[in-house]
Coordinates of C-alpha atoms in Angstrom, one line a residue:
M53 CA -48.5 46.8 177.8
S54 CA -45.3 46.6 175.9
D55 CA -42.8 43.7 176.3
L56 CA -40.4 46.0 178.2
E57 CA -43.1 47.2 180.6
E58 CA -44.1 43.6 181.3
L59 CA -40.5 42.5 181.8
E60 CA -39.8 45.5 184.1
R61 CA -42.9 44.6 186.2
S62 CA -41.9 41.0 186.5
I63 CA -38.3 41.8 187.5
L64 CA -39.4 44.4 190.1
A65 CA -41.8 41.9 191.5
D66 CA -39.0 39.4 191.9
I67 CA -36.8 42.0 193.5
A68 CA -39.6 42.9 196.0
A69 CA -40.2 39.3 196.9
S70 CA -36.5 38.6 197.6
D71 CA -36.0 37.9 201.3
S72 CA -32.3 37.3 201.5
E73 CA -29.1 38.6 199.9
Q74 CA -28.7 35.3 198.2
A75 CA -32.2 35.6 196.6
I76 CA -31.6 39.2 195.4
E77 CA -28.3 38.0 193.8
T78 CA -30.2 35.3 191.9
V79 CA -32.6 38.0 190.6
R80 CA -29.7 40.2 189.5
V81 CA -28.0 37.4 187.6
S82 CA -31.3 36.4 185.9
A83 CA -31.9 40.0 184.7
L84 CA -28.4 41.5 184.2
G85 CA -26.1 38.5 183.9
K86 CA -24.6 37.6 180.6
K87 CA -27.6 35.6 179.6
G88 CA -30.1 37.7 181.7
S89 CA -33.4 38.9 180.3
I90 CA -32.3 42.5 180.0
S91 CA -28.9 41.6 178.6
E92 CA -30.6 39.6 175.9
K93 CA -32.7 42.6 175.0
L94 CA -29.5 44.7 174.7
K95 CA -28.1 42.1 172.2
T96 CA -31.1 42.7 169.9
L97 CA -30.1 46.4 169.3
G98 CA -27.4 45.4 166.8
K99 CA -30.0 43.8 164.5
M100 CA -32.3 46.9 164.5
S101 CA -32.3 49.8 162.1
A102 CA -30.9 53.1 163.1
D103 CA -34.4 54.6 163.7
E104 CA -35.4 51.6 165.8
R105 CA -32.2 51.8 167.9
K106 CA -33.0 55.5 168.6
V107 CA -36.2 54.4 170.2
M108 CA -35.3 51.0 171.8
G109 CA -31.8 51.9 172.9
P110 CA -32.9 54.5 175.5
A111 CA -35.8 52.4 176.5
I112 CA -33.8 49.2 177.2
N113 CA -30.9 51.1 178.9
G114 CA -33.5 53.0 181.0
L115 CA -34.9 49.6 182.1
K116 CA -31.5 48.4 183.0
A117 CA -30.7 51.5 185.1
R118 CA -34.0 51.2 187.0
V119 CA -33.6 47.5 187.7
T120 CA -29.9 48.1 188.8
D121 CA -31.1 50.8 191.2
A122 CA -33.9 48.6 192.5
I123 CA -31.6 45.7 193.1
A124 CA -29.0 47.9 194.9
E125 CA -31.7 49.4 197.1
R126 CA -33.2 46.0 198.0
K127 CA -29.8 44.5 198.7
G128 CA -29.0 47.3 201.1
A129 CA -32.3 46.8 202.9
L130 CA -31.7 43.1 203.2
H131 CA -28.2 43.7 204.5
D132 CA -29.6 46.0 207.2
L133 CA -32.2 43.4 208.1
A134 CA -29.5 40.7 208.4
I135 CA -27.5 42.9 210.8
E136 CA -30.6 43.6 212.9
A137 CA -31.4 39.9 213.1
R138 CA -27.8 39.1 214.1
L139 CA -27.8 41.8 216.8
A140 CA -31.1 40.5 218.1
S141 CA -29.7 36.9 218.4
E142 CA -26.5 38.0 220.0
T143 CA -28.0 40.5 222.5
V144 CA -26.4 40.4 225.9
D145 CA -28.6 41.3 228.9
V146 CA -26.3 43.7 230.8
T147 CA -28.6 43.5 233.8
L148 CA -27.6 39.9 234.5
P149 CA -24.6 39.1 236.7
V150 CA -21.3 38.3 234.8
R151 CA -20.9 34.5 234.6
R152 CA -17.8 33.3 236.4
S153 CA -15.3 31.3 234.4
P154 CA -14.7 27.6 235.3
A155 CA -11.4 28.6 236.9
E156 CA -13.4 31.0 239.2
A157 CA -16.3 28.7 240.1
G158 CA -14.6 26.4 242.6
R159 CA -12.6 27.2 245.8
I160 CA -9.6 25.6 247.4
H161 CA -10.2 24.7 251.1
P162 CA -8.1 26.8 253.5
I163 CA -6.5 23.6 254.9
S164 CA -5.3 22.6 251.4
Q165 CA -4.1 26.1 250.8
V166 CA -2.1 26.3 254.0
V167 CA -0.6 22.9 253.4
D168 CA 0.6 24.2 250.0
E169 CA 2.0 27.3 251.7
I170 CA 3.9 25.3 254.3
T171 CA 5.3 22.9 251.8
A172 CA 6.4 25.7 249.5
I173 CA 8.3 27.3 252.4
F174 CA 10.1 24.1 253.5
S175 CA 10.7 22.9 250.0
D176 CA 12.6 26.2 249.4
M177 CA 14.7 25.3 252.5
G178 CA 15.6 21.9 251.0
F179 CA 13.1 19.7 252.9
S180 CA 11.3 16.7 251.3
I181 CA 7.7 15.9 251.8
A182 CA 7.0 12.6 253.6
E183 CA 3.7 10.7 254.0
G184 CA 2.5 7.6 255.8
P185 CA -0.6 5.6 256.7
D186 CA -3.4 7.0 258.9
I187 CA -3.8 3.6 260.5
E188 CA -0.8 2.6 262.6
T189 CA 0.4 0.0 265.1
D190 CA 1.0 0.8 268.7
Y191 CA 4.8 0.4 268.1
Y192 CA 5.1 3.1 265.5
N193 CA 2.6 5.5 267.2
F194 CA 4.0 5.1 270.7
T195 CA 6.7 2.6 271.5
A196 CA 9.3 3.6 268.9
L197 CA 8.8 7.2 269.9
N198 CA 9.8 6.5 273.5
F199 CA 6.3 5.9 274.9
P200 CA 6.9 2.7 276.9
E201 CA 4.0 0.5 277.8
G202 CA 2.1 2.0 280.7
H203 CA 4.0 5.3 280.4
P204 CA 1.8 8.2 281.7
A205 CA 2.6 10.2 278.5
R206 CA 0.3 7.9 276.6
E207 CA -2.6 9.5 278.5
M208 CA -1.7 12.8 276.7
H209 CA -3.2 11.2 273.6
D210 CA -6.9 10.3 273.6
T211 CA -6.6 7.5 271.0
F212 CA -9.1 5.8 268.7
F213 CA -8.3 2.1 269.0
F214 CA -9.6 -0.7 266.7
R215 CA -10.8 -4.1 268.1
P216 CA -7.9 -6.5 269.0
D217 CA -6.8 -8.9 266.2
A218 CA -6.3 -12.6 266.6
D219 CA -3.0 -12.0 268.4
G220 CA -4.5 -9.5 270.8
E221 CA -2.9 -6.5 269.2
R222 CA -4.9 -3.4 268.4
M223 CA -4.4 -1.0 265.5
L224 CA -5.2 2.6 266.0
L225 CA -5.8 5.9 264.2
R226 CA -2.5 7.8 264.4
T227 CA -2.6 10.5 267.1
H228 CA 0.3 12.5 265.4
T229 CA 2.3 12.3 262.2
S230 CA 5.4 11.2 264.2
P231 CA 5.1 7.6 263.0
V232 CA 6.2 8.8 259.6
Q233 CA 9.5 9.9 261.2
I234 CA 10.1 6.3 262.4
H235 CA 9.3 4.9 259.0
T236 CA 11.6 7.3 257.2
M237 CA 14.5 6.8 259.6
E238 CA 14.1 3.0 259.1
R239 CA 14.2 3.2 255.3
H240 CA 16.7 6.0 254.7
S241 CA 20.1 6.8 256.1
P242 CA 21.0 10.3 257.4
P243 CA 21.1 13.1 256.5
I244 CA 17.4 13.4 256.6
R245 CA 15.3 16.6 256.1
I246 CA 11.6 16.0 255.9
V247 CA 8.3 17.7 256.7
I248 CA 5.2 15.6 257.2
P249 CA 1.7 17.1 256.7
G250 CA -1.3 14.9 257.3
K251 CA -4.4 13.9 259.1
T252 CA -4.3 12.9 262.8
Y253 CA -7.1 11.7 265.1
R254 CA -7.9 12.1 268.8
C255 CA -11.0 11.9 270.9
D256 CA -11.6 15.6 271.3
S257 CA -14.1 18.1 270.0
D258 CA -14.8 21.8 270.7
A259 CA -14.4 25.2 269.1
T260 CA -10.6 24.7 268.8
H261 CA -10.3 20.9 268.7
S262 CA -11.6 18.3 266.3
P263 CA -11.6 14.5 266.4
M264 CA -9.8 14.6 263.0
F265 CA -7.3 17.4 262.5
H266 CA -4.2 18.2 260.5
Q267 CA -0.7 18.3 261.7
L268 CA 2.7 19.1 260.3
E269 CA 5.9 17.7 261.8
G270 CA 9.4 18.2 260.7
L271 CA 12.6 16.2 261.3
V272 CA 16.3 16.8 260.6
V273 CA 18.9 14.1 261.4
D274 CA 22.6 14.3 260.7
K275 CA 25.9 14.5 262.5
S276 CA 25.8 18.2 263.3
A277 CA 22.1 19.1 263.9
N278 CA 21.8 21.4 266.9
V279 CA 19.4 23.7 268.7
A280 CA 20.7 26.8 266.8
N281 CA 19.7 25.1 263.5
L282 CA 16.3 24.4 265.0
K283 CA 15.8 28.0 266.0
W284 CA 16.8 29.3 262.6
V285 CA 14.5 26.9 260.7
L286 CA 11.5 27.8 262.8
Q287 CA 12.1 31.5 262.7
E288 CA 12.5 31.5 259.0
F289 CA 9.3 29.4 258.6
C290 CA 7.2 31.7 260.9
K291 CA 8.4 34.9 259.1
A292 CA 7.6 33.4 255.7
F293 CA 4.3 31.9 256.7
F294 CA 2.9 35.0 258.4
E295 CA 4.6 37.2 255.8
V296 CA 6.4 39.5 258.2
P297 CA 10.0 40.8 257.8
H298 CA 10.9 40.3 261.5
L299 CA 9.6 38.1 264.3
N300 CA 10.8 37.8 267.8
M301 CA 10.6 34.3 269.4
R302 CA 11.1 32.8 272.8
F303 CA 11.6 29.2 273.8
R304 CA 10.3 27.7 277.1
P305 CA 11.2 24.3 278.6
S306 CA 8.6 21.6 278.1
Y307 CA 8.2 17.8 278.0
F308 CA 7.7 15.5 275.1
P309 CA 8.7 11.8 275.3
F310 CA 10.4 11.8 271.8
T311 CA 12.6 14.9 272.3
E312 CA 15.2 15.9 274.9
P313 CA 15.5 18.8 275.6
S314 CA 11.9 19.7 274.7
L315 CA 10.8 23.3 274.0
E316 CA 7.6 25.3 273.5
L317 CA 7.9 28.1 271.0
D318 CA 6.2 31.4 271.5
I319 CA 6.1 34.1 268.8
Q320 CA 5.7 37.9 269.1
C321 CA 2.2 39.2 268.5
D322 CA -0.2 42.1 269.2
R323 CA -3.6 41.3 270.5
S324 CA -4.7 44.9 271.2
G325 CA -7.1 45.2 268.2
N326 CA -9.8 43.0 266.6
E327 CA -7.1 40.7 265.1
V328 CA -3.9 39.1 266.1
R329 CA -0.9 40.7 264.3
F330 CA 2.4 38.9 264.3
G331 CA 5.8 40.4 264.3
E332 CA 4.8 43.4 266.3
G333 CA 3.5 44.3 269.8
T334 CA 4.5 43.0 273.2
D335 CA 2.3 39.9 273.5
W336 CA 3.3 36.3 273.0
M337 CA 1.5 33.3 271.6
E338 CA 2.5 29.6 271.8
I339 CA 2.7 28.3 268.3
L340 CA 4.4 24.9 268.4
G341 CA 6.4 22.3 270.3
C342 CA 9.9 21.2 269.3
G343 CA 13.2 19.8 270.6
M344 CA 16.2 17.6 270.0
V345 CA 15.4 14.0 269.1
N346 CA 15.6 11.8 272.1
P347 CA 18.5 9.4 271.9
N348 CA 16.2 6.5 272.6
V349 CA 14.2 7.3 269.4
L350 CA 17.5 7.1 267.4
R351 CA 18.4 3.8 269.0
N352 CA 14.9 2.4 268.1
V353 CA 15.6 3.0 264.4
G354 CA 19.2 1.6 264.6
L355 CA 21.1 4.9 264.7
D356 CA 23.9 5.6 267.1
P357 CA 23.1 8.7 269.1
D358 CA 26.8 9.2 269.7
E359 CA 27.2 9.7 266.0
Y360 CA 23.9 11.2 264.9
Q361 CA 21.6 13.7 266.4
G362 CA 18.5 15.5 265.2
F363 CA 15.7 18.0 265.9
A364 CA 12.0 17.8 265.3
W365 CA 8.9 20.0 265.7
G366 CA 5.1 19.7 265.4
I367 CA 2.4 22.2 264.7
G368 CA -1.3 22.2 264.0
I369 CA -2.1 23.1 260.4
D370 CA -5.8 23.9 261.3
R371 CA -4.6 26.3 264.0
L372 CA -2.2 28.0 261.6
A373 CA -5.0 28.6 259.2
M374 CA -7.2 30.0 261.9
L375 CA -4.5 32.4 263.1
K376 CA -3.5 33.6 259.7
Y377 CA -6.9 34.0 258.1
G378 CA -9.0 35.0 261.2
M379 CA -11.3 32.0 261.4
P380 CA -12.9 31.8 264.9
D381 CA -14.2 28.2 265.0
L382 CA -12.4 25.1 263.9
R383 CA -15.7 23.1 263.5
A384 CA -16.6 25.2 260.4
F385 CA -13.6 23.6 258.6
F386 CA -15.6 20.4 258.4
D387 CA -19.2 21.6 258.0
A388 CA -19.0 21.6 254.1
D389 CA -20.9 24.9 254.1
V390 CA -20.5 26.3 250.6
R391 CA -21.1 29.9 251.8
W392 CA -18.2 29.5 254.3
L393 CA -16.0 28.1 251.6
N394 CA -16.8 30.9 249.2
H395 CA -15.8 33.4 251.9
Y396 CA -12.6 31.8 253.2
G397 CA -11.6 29.6 250.3
F398 CA -9.0 30.4 247.7
R399 CA -9.2 30.6 243.9
P400 CA -7.9 27.5 242.1
L401 CA -5.1 29.3 240.3
D402 CA -3.8 31.1 243.5
V403 CA -0.9 28.7 243.8
P404 CA 1.3 29.9 246.7
T405 CA 4.9 30.6 245.8
L406 CA 7.7 32.4 247.7
F407 CA 8.4 34.4 244.6
A408 CA 4.8 35.7 244.0
G409 CA 3.8 35.7 247.6
L410 CA 2.0 32.9 249.5
T411 CA -1.3 34.8 249.4
G412 CA -0.8 36.9 246.3

């Protein structure tokens, strides 16, 4: 076997053994590079005689051509194998369910969503959000709100009391968010426009009542607040919350110790189908209580009722959520059932705004 045949066999063996594009490139350089084995053979042609060049020239160039073709073929095969391997490693099983993004995995509880909806509406009207402690004194929860000691109206609230302290006074879990109204009026001078969302507590439990529930109260105090203002604020709120263009309302006389006159608000609805529809039909539904702030409450916080007057209202946030989103049982709000939350909950990025729509 001649030197060229031996060299060709060796190079072709190296080409066949190459298992990567980098390996085949190494073989190419060692054979066809400037100092490669075939290139060195080509350099010897200049020292040969004319007769020798006639024989060796075609032989060496033929070897070069065959090696070049073999390298190109092997490189193409290795490239295809690399693509197949990558496709195999990146294969997506289209029979599997699509994985939810982190932003889709959790759910906002309906109560949190409704609180955000309510605060968006009242913030647009110029109201501030006020908060206060869940544990209160008898004075702030009852006395300052015109519930005198022994007054029968105290029996309207089934209250959770703590044990008496050294002075015989008992703290309690607030039965409404009204104490925040007193705290606010003590700390700030009118005009006052606040809404107060928060937890409240009463000894009550059934399909529509819970020992812990959520309430929203509103308070406006200035020198010209009147019933007409109260009616407008509540009508605009109800239209925006239930997302209807028109809503009839009616007010009925009622009694609350902290307001005078006191009113119950009914709103127009239709109960003829499987769901309650607001802003249409001939039925009525009581939605909240309201009234003008009792002069005694103003006096208790150092305001002159001859100079200032105000109006207030209170509404159950849990009940609003049930009415708007068709939830039949209040107790499910507190069961921590993930299936229920996935059904009734809201996506984390569905932030309610009046511009985009409270519920999208």
